Tab-separated table of C-alpha atoms in Angstrom:
chain	number	residue	atom	x	y	z
A	30	UNK	CA	167.114	-179.357	-156.601
A	31	UNK	CA	168.932	-176.088	-156.996
A	32	UNK	CA	170.189	-174.115	-159.964
A	33	UNK	CA	173.032	-171.646	-160.376
A	34	UNK	CA	170.458	-168.855	-160.115
A	35	UNK	CA	166.836	-168.427	-159.076
A	36	UNK	CA	164.130	-165.873	-159.780
A	37	UNK	CA	162.803	-164.155	-156.662
A	38	UNK	CA	159.201	-163.197	-155.866
A	39	UNK	CA	159.690	-159.826	-157.592
A	40	UNK	CA	160.913	-161.452	-160.818
A	41	UNK	CA	164.581	-160.571	-160.308
A	42	UNK	CA	167.304	-163.122	-160.907
A	43	UNK	CA	169.402	-163.906	-157.823
A	44	UNK	CA	172.376	-166.191	-157.155
A	45	UNK	CA	171.415	-169.609	-155.772
A	46	UNK	CA	174.219	-172.208	-155.964
A	47	UNK	CA	176.277	-169.362	-157.321
A	48	UNK	CA	177.334	-166.823	-154.718
A	49	UNK	CA	177.640	-164.181	-157.410
A	50	UNK	CA	177.786	-163.754	-161.166
A	51	UNK	CA	179.169	-161.061	-163.433
A	52	UNK	CA	179.467	-160.475	-167.140
A	53	UNK	CA	182.060	-158.980	-169.470
A	54	UNK	CA	182.738	-158.669	-173.184
A	55	UNK	CA	179.273	-157.306	-173.953
A	56	UNK	CA	177.573	-160.081	-171.908
A	57	UNK	CA	179.291	-162.805	-173.965
A	58	UNK	CA	181.310	-163.974	-170.960
A	59	UNK	CA	179.630	-164.898	-167.675
A	60	UNK	CA	181.567	-165.851	-164.544
A	61	UNK	CA	179.669	-167.626	-161.771
A	62	UNK	CA	181.384	-167.884	-158.393
A	63	UNK	CA	180.080	-170.945	-156.567
A	64	UNK	CA	178.793	-170.714	-153.029
A	65	UNK	CA	181.206	-172.346	-150.574
A	66	UNK	CA	180.049	-175.096	-148.229
A	67	UNK	CA	177.314	-176.479	-150.507
A	68	UNK	CA	177.120	-180.263	-150.538
A	69	UNK	CA	175.000	-182.838	-152.286
A	70	UNK	CA	172.771	-185.089	-150.178
A	71	UNK	CA	175.535	-187.708	-150.026
A	72	UNK	CA	177.993	-185.131	-148.580
A	73	UNK	CA	179.994	-184.574	-151.789
A	74	UNK	CA	180.977	-180.877	-152.112
A	75	UNK	CA	179.673	-178.895	-155.085
A	76	UNK	CA	182.427	-178.297	-157.678
A	77	UNK	CA	182.729	-176.485	-161.004
A	78	UNK	CA	182.889	-179.927	-162.676
A	79	UNK	CA	179.358	-180.664	-161.399
A	80	UNK	CA	178.064	-177.451	-162.978
A	81	UNK	CA	179.845	-178.032	-166.295
A	82	UNK	CA	178.715	-181.652	-166.569
A	83	UNK	CA	175.143	-180.708	-165.612
A	84	UNK	CA	174.935	-178.141	-168.418
A	85	UNK	CA	176.673	-180.402	-170.934
A	86	UNK	CA	174.186	-183.155	-170.077
A	87	UNK	CA	171.523	-181.022	-171.803
A	88	UNK	CA	173.771	-179.809	-174.624
A	89	UNK	CA	174.957	-183.076	-176.167
A	90	UNK	CA	174.116	-183.947	-179.769
A	91	UNK	CA	172.048	-186.921	-178.606
A	92	UNK	CA	170.268	-184.894	-175.918
A	93	UNK	CA	166.467	-184.896	-176.003
A	94	UNK	CA	166.338	-182.302	-173.209
A	95	UNK	CA	163.686	-179.604	-173.355
A	96	UNK	CA	166.463	-177.190	-172.294
A	97	UNK	CA	168.749	-178.019	-175.224
A	98	UNK	CA	167.631	-175.037	-177.315
A	99	UNK	CA	168.047	-172.690	-174.320
A	100	UNK	CA	171.701	-173.693	-174.110
A	101	UNK	CA	172.470	-173.476	-177.824
A	102	UNK	CA	173.978	-169.967	-177.355
A	103	UNK	CA	176.783	-171.451	-175.178
A	104	UNK	CA	180.073	-171.681	-177.080
A	105	UNK	CA	182.179	-172.975	-174.176
A	106	UNK	CA	182.118	-173.734	-170.434
A	107	UNK	CA	185.286	-173.859	-168.350
A	108	UNK	CA	186.269	-174.111	-164.711
A	109	UNK	CA	188.539	-171.526	-163.150
A	110	UNK	CA	190.032	-172.711	-159.911
A	111	UNK	CA	187.903	-174.552	-157.385
A	112	UNK	CA	184.972	-172.152	-157.269
A	113	UNK	CA	184.338	-170.469	-160.627
A	114	UNK	CA	182.572	-171.508	-163.821
A	115	UNK	CA	183.000	-169.421	-166.961
A	116	UNK	CA	180.386	-169.533	-169.712
A	117	UNK	CA	181.357	-168.068	-173.074
A	118	UNK	CA	178.370	-167.363	-175.292
A	119	UNK	CA	178.266	-167.085	-179.079
A	120	UNK	CA	176.789	-163.581	-178.687
A	121	UNK	CA	176.056	-161.290	-175.788
A	122	UNK	CA	172.970	-162.137	-173.751
A	123	UNK	CA	172.026	-160.044	-170.726
A	124	UNK	CA	169.380	-162.652	-169.788
A	125	UNK	CA	171.757	-165.597	-169.413
A	126	UNK	CA	171.392	-165.677	-165.583
A	127	UNK	CA	167.628	-166.104	-166.097
A	128	UNK	CA	168.310	-169.046	-168.414
A	129	UNK	CA	170.507	-170.615	-165.707
A	130	UNK	CA	167.463	-170.595	-163.380
A	131	UNK	CA	165.322	-172.764	-165.690
A	132	UNK	CA	163.786	-175.710	-163.846
A	133	UNK	CA	165.226	-178.115	-166.417
A	134	UNK	CA	168.761	-177.157	-165.316
A	135	UNK	CA	169.291	-178.346	-161.736
A	136	UNK	CA	172.911	-178.980	-160.868
A	137	UNK	CA	173.640	-182.690	-160.608
A	138	UNK	CA	176.736	-184.363	-159.187
A	139	UNK	CA	179.362	-185.545	-161.648
A	140	UNK	CA	179.913	-189.297	-161.566
A	141	UNK	CA	182.329	-191.090	-163.881
A	142	UNK	CA	182.476	-188.052	-166.178
A	143	UNK	CA	178.690	-187.801	-166.585
A	144	UNK	CA	175.790	-186.144	-164.788
A	145	UNK	CA	174.291	-188.463	-162.167
A	146	UNK	CA	170.690	-187.729	-163.081
A	147	UNK	CA	169.158	-191.024	-161.948
A	148	UNK	CA	170.093	-191.126	-158.263
A	149	UNK	CA	168.154	-188.056	-157.093
A	150	UNK	CA	171.315	-186.955	-155.260
A	151	UNK	CA	171.075	-183.149	-155.381
A	152	UNK	CA	171.721	-180.068	-153.241
A	153	UNK	CA	168.060	-179.330	-152.447
A	154	UNK	CA	166.180	-178.965	-149.171
A	155	UNK	CA	164.884	-182.547	-149.250
A	156	UNK	CA	166.353	-185.924	-150.144
A	157	UNK	CA	164.440	-189.017	-151.256
A	158	UNK	CA	163.432	-191.630	-148.714
A	159	UNK	CA	161.233	-193.510	-151.155
A	160	UNK	CA	160.054	-192.803	-154.711
A	161	UNK	CA	157.510	-194.799	-156.669
A	162	UNK	CA	156.883	-192.997	-160.008
A	163	UNK	CA	153.213	-192.200	-160.561
A	164	UNK	CA	152.311	-193.316	-157.029
A	165	UNK	CA	154.158	-191.491	-154.249
A	166	UNK	CA	157.336	-189.829	-153.069
A	167	UNK	CA	158.542	-189.488	-149.494
A	168	UNK	CA	161.254	-186.931	-148.755
A	169	UNK	CA	163.195	-185.977	-145.638
A	170	UNK	CA	164.815	-182.717	-144.638
A	171	UNK	CA	168.398	-182.166	-145.779
A	172	UNK	CA	170.162	-181.266	-142.500
A	173	UNK	CA	173.024	-179.647	-144.453
A	174	UNK	CA	170.878	-177.406	-146.667
A	175	UNK	CA	172.755	-174.204	-147.405
A	176	UNK	CA	169.741	-171.845	-147.128
A	177	UNK	CA	169.498	-170.807	-143.496
A	178	UNK	CA	166.233	-171.711	-141.748
A	179	UNK	CA	164.963	-173.865	-144.619
A	180	UNK	CA	163.182	-176.134	-145.261
A	181	UNK	CA	160.240	-175.622	-142.943
A	182	UNK	CA	159.195	-179.278	-142.753
A	183	UNK	CA	161.078	-182.327	-141.443
A	184	UNK	CA	159.501	-184.540	-144.082
A	185	UNK	CA	157.066	-184.318	-146.973
A	186	UNK	CA	155.066	-187.019	-148.720
A	187	UNK	CA	153.450	-186.671	-152.145
A	188	UNK	CA	150.697	-188.899	-153.515
A	189	UNK	CA	149.474	-189.095	-157.096
A	190	UNK	CA	145.710	-188.615	-157.181
A	191	UNK	CA	144.883	-188.437	-160.902
A	192	UNK	CA	141.099	-188.109	-160.500
A	193	UNK	CA	140.072	-184.476	-159.919
A	194	UNK	CA	137.050	-185.426	-157.774
A	195	UNK	CA	139.238	-187.652	-155.581
A	196	UNK	CA	141.780	-184.814	-155.207
A	197	UNK	CA	139.056	-182.390	-154.134
A	198	UNK	CA	137.638	-184.955	-151.714
A	199	UNK	CA	141.105	-185.549	-150.214
A	200	UNK	CA	141.617	-181.835	-149.478
A	201	UNK	CA	138.092	-181.172	-148.174
A	202	UNK	CA	138.264	-184.153	-145.777
A	203	UNK	CA	141.767	-183.194	-144.529
A	204	UNK	CA	143.211	-186.429	-145.906
A	205	UNK	CA	145.925	-184.239	-147.484
A	206	UNK	CA	147.215	-180.767	-146.633
A	207	UNK	CA	147.650	-179.441	-150.173
A	208	UNK	CA	146.642	-180.331	-153.721
A	209	UNK	CA	147.731	-179.198	-157.148
A	210	UNK	CA	145.417	-178.732	-160.116
A	211	UNK	CA	142.294	-178.072	-158.054
A	212	UNK	CA	138.921	-178.167	-159.848
A	213	UNK	CA	138.062	-174.538	-160.553
A	214	UNK	CA	134.311	-175.306	-160.338
A	215	UNK	CA	134.622	-176.387	-156.698
A	216	UNK	CA	137.592	-174.243	-155.693
A	217	UNK	CA	135.449	-172.276	-153.233
A	218	UNK	CA	135.214	-175.345	-151.017
């Protein structure tokens, strides 16, 4: 999944699905120009409507999103033409592009006036082949990914291994290539 912006290795905010962004009115108004040629996994082109609906998905009164409070400063979101999204904030905020990079805020395709959050159809480097929550996920390379030279792998498969000893055993026996949440006591292995 991709966001409007991303934070680079040096901690600086950079455009991601946005090609550029600029502020005015004391950082109360932010204009994001969308990158051309970006498509979702199903081939649908990225539009300002997708961005607006994705943000509004988290902003609704009934929303239980962890990002809801981050977006409270937004007074309005509007499209301008086919490639710009304008955010008007209640007060100036020079850090708004950092907020737009939050992992809770991936851009989802609009479908029937709502964010299509269930399908997994996104703009990211991989698309789902198979997903079994709590068990495994198999992903394949998105051949139309907009970041040149990425991703590095043709496919990736994730397995849930809840037991820390089993995770450590899987990595030390080369059953898996990478693990998260390694046991610090045996990390040296």
